[in-house]
Amino acid sequence: MDPFSNMPTISIRGRKFFGRIVFGFFLLLSIGLGALSGLVFVYVSDLPQVSQLENYRPDVITEVYADDGQTIGSFAMERRIIVDYQHIPRNLQEAIISVEDQNFEKHIGVDFIRIASAAWKDIVTWKKKEGASTLTQQLSRNLFLTPDKSFKRKFQEILLSIQIERRYSKQQIMTFYCNEVYIGSGLYGFASGADYFYGKTLDKLTLDEAALLAGLVQRPSATSPTSNPKAALARRNHVLDRMVVERYITREQAEAAKQNPIALHVHQPNNDLAPYFIEDIRQYLMDKYGAQEVQEKGLKVYTTLNVAMQKQANAALTEGLKDYDRRHGWHGIEHNILQEHLGDLETYFSDDWKKPVVPGAQLTGLVVDVDAREAIVKIGPLMAHVVPPDFAWTKITSPLQIFHPGDLALFTIASVDSKTGTAKVSLDQTPQVQGSLLAIEPQSGDVKAMVGGYDFDTSKFNHATQAWRQVGSSFKPYVYTTALMQGMKPDDTILDAPVSFPSAGGLYTPHNYDGKYEGVITLRRALAESRNIPALRVAAKIGIKNVIDTAKAFGITAKMEPFLPTALGAADITLWEQVSAFSVFPNDGVRLTPREIRRVTSYEGEALEDDYPQVTEVIPSPIAREMVSLMEGVVQFGTSTRAKVLKRPLGGKTGTTNDFTDAWFIGYTPSLVCGVWVGFDEKKSLGDKETGARLALPIFIQFMQGVYDNKPPEQFFSEPPVVQKASNESPGDTEAPREVANPAPTKRIPPSGASNPKKSGVIAAPAKGVGKRISGQ
C-alpha cells in the first residue's frame, strides 16, 4: 500500500493561492524597503555633515581685561567657557550619564532598548512621561537641527547620532556635549555654570555641586537654583540617587552630599567696575569688528584700565556728588505705595530687595510705621529702626516730618544682624547733579580710570567723553603757554585793573571774580589766583588767534571763536580732551593720544590689533617745565591750596563758568593726570560759590590720596622747579569765573569720524612753532 495514499493532496488552486501570498509578502517587503530607502535618501539629502564638528567652535564670550590681566567686562549672546576633556571632572560626567543617558558608554548613538522601554511606559500610563534621547541625540539636535517636534526631525536626529558615534570617540562626544548644552540663566556649557553659580572652575566642583549642574539640563528654568531653590534641591538629590543606582557612588556618599545646602556664590559678569569705560570699549569693537565677532567669537581685549585706580575714582566721584547734593538739602519722598495704590505694607515687594543686603549697599526701604522717636523701615527680609541721627544731614529732627507709612526712600546699609533680622541704616538720596572723572598716564596715554556719571543704570550718557561743556578758567594755561612761547617770562608783570576791550557789539568790560583789582602782578600770580583781567590783557597782547592755535596743538578740537572771552574758557570742550591736553605739561611738552585698548586678539590668541599711541611734540621742553612751575603755584598759593594735603609735587588748574554752571579741576603729578567735572545735564547754576575749587578739587584730592597712599613723592623732572611764592599771598580756595558774551549752547553729541581724536588720534594743525610731530603709528 502506498504510504502517502491517504494524505490530502494540495490542489493546483491551493498552490497558486499560497504562491500569491508569498509573492504579496515579498512585494510589500520590497515596497517597504524601497520606501524606507527613499525616506532615508530624502532625509539624508539635506542632512548636515557631522564632519563639521571637527571645525566647530561654539559661540564664546568676548572678555575685557584690565592692565594687570583681571577680567573687568564681557560681551556675549551666549555665556560660555570652553574646556577640554581632561578638565571635565569624573563626578560631573557620572552625574550627567546617570540622569541623562545611563547607557552612554554602550550604545551606538541611539538607545533602542531605552526607546522601547519609554514607549511601553508611555502606552501604559497613556501619557508622555519618559524621555529616551541619548547625549548624542541631544548634541545632534542642539548643533544641527531645529527644536520642532516632527517625525522628520526625529528621524534625522537618529541618523545624525549614529554618524556622530561612528566618527567620534565617547570622550569627544562628552566634550562637545559639556560645552554646548544649555543650563539656564543664559549659560551654555557646564564650565560657565560652575563659574556663574559657584565662582570656580569645573575641576573644583564638589559632588553635590556637580549633581546640581547635571540636573539643570532637563528643565533649566524650573530647577534654577537662583529662582527656584527648592526645585533645584529636589532635582540635585534625584541626580545623587540616580548615581547610586548606576553604582557610581555609594548610598553613604549620596546622603552625605544631600546634607550640603545649595551654597551659591553667584559670579556676575564684572561690568560694574567701570561701566562707562566698558561701554566705550563695546561701541568701538562693534564699530570695528561687527556684532557677530564681538558677541559670538570670543575676542580677547586687553585694556589700559587700572582696577585699583578705578575703584578710587568710583568712590571719590560718588562721595563728592553726594556731599554736594546733601549740602543743598533733602529732596523729599517721591513715592508712597498706599497713596499710589502699589500694594499694601505686608505684601509689597521691591525689585531692589533681590540685591544682596550687605554693608555699603544702597537699597529702597518701605516705611511701615513712624512715631516721634523713630521710623520702622522694611528692607527685604530685614527691619530697620531709623532714628534722628540717621537723617541728621537733612537738618530735620523729627521722623514725623520726613516719613509716613507707605513711603519708599533710599537707605544705605551700615550693618546687618542676620540673627535678629535687623539692619542699621541711614537715610540717603540719589544726587540730581552729574559729574565725571578721567585719569590718564601722560607717558603712555593710557586711560587708567574713567567715571562718566553718577549711575550708569540711570544714565548711560558718558560725561567724560560726550559732554561738551564750557571749561572756564581751566583754559587759561593755553593763554600763558602761548605767552611763554612768544618770549614772556613767568615773573613778567601785567596790570590787574579795570579795562574795556572793543568788540563787535561795543565795549567788552570784564571783571574779576572777587570784584577786586591788585594792580601790577606777575604772570605766575595771575595764573595761580586765576585773575581774569590779566589773562585777557595777555591774550590781547599775544593775539587770541595764537592762543586758539596753541589749544588746537594740545589736541583741543572744539570750535573756538577768535574773541577774547575764549581766553576765559568760553569754548565747549570735553573732559577727555582737557585731560589729554594737560598731559603735555608733566610729559616735557609731548602728547600721546589717549588709548583705552592695548591689544585685541582672537579667541585662539591671534593678534588682531595692537594700539600704539600717536606721539606729538606740542611745545618745547623748557616751556613745558616753566608751565609746570606756574601751575604748581596754583596749588602752593593760588585757588587750589587745599590740594597741599597730598604733600607731593602737583600742578593743576581750577575752572568755573558764569553763574556757576560748571565746576572743573584738572591736575597732575609726574605720573598721572586727572580731571574732574561737576554740573547738571541741563545748563543751570550749581549754586552761589559752588566753584571748581569747592566742588571738583575735593574729588580730585580724594582720588589722588587713594592712588598715592603710602607711596613716596615723585619729582617732575631731574631738576625740580622752584616755586616762587608771591609777596602778597592770597588765602586761595576761591575761583574766578570767566565772563562770556552770548555763550554757545552745550553740545551733547561728540563729533564723529576723524574729527574725534579719541578714536582717530588726529589733532588740528598747530600754531607756528608748536606741535612738531616726532613719531607715531
Short mmCIF file of C-alpha atoms in Angstrom, two decimals, residues 109 154 270 322 325 379 421 432 460 481 571 610 697 708:
data_model
loop_
_atom_site.label_atom_id
_atom_site.label_comp_id
_atom_site.label_asym_id
_atom_site.label_seq_id
_atom_site.Cartn_x
_atom_site.Cartn_y
_atom_site.Cartn_z
CA GLY A 109 24.18 56.88 19.40
CA LYS A 154 13.40 62.77 14.97
CA ASN A 270 32.11 92.17 36.14
CA LYS A 322 26.62 113.10 47.38
CA ASP A 325 23.69 117.02 46.98
CA ILE A 379 14.20 96.31 53.52
CA GLY A 421 16.71 90.08 61.18
CA GLN A 432 20.47 115.16 40.91
CA LYS A 460 24.45 105.84 30.02
CA THR A 481 51.75 128.78 27.32
CA ALA A 571 34.62 127.19 24.37
CA ASP A 610 47.95 96.46 18.58
CA LEU A 697 39.00 119.81 43.63
CA TYR A 708 49.25 107.51 46.12
#
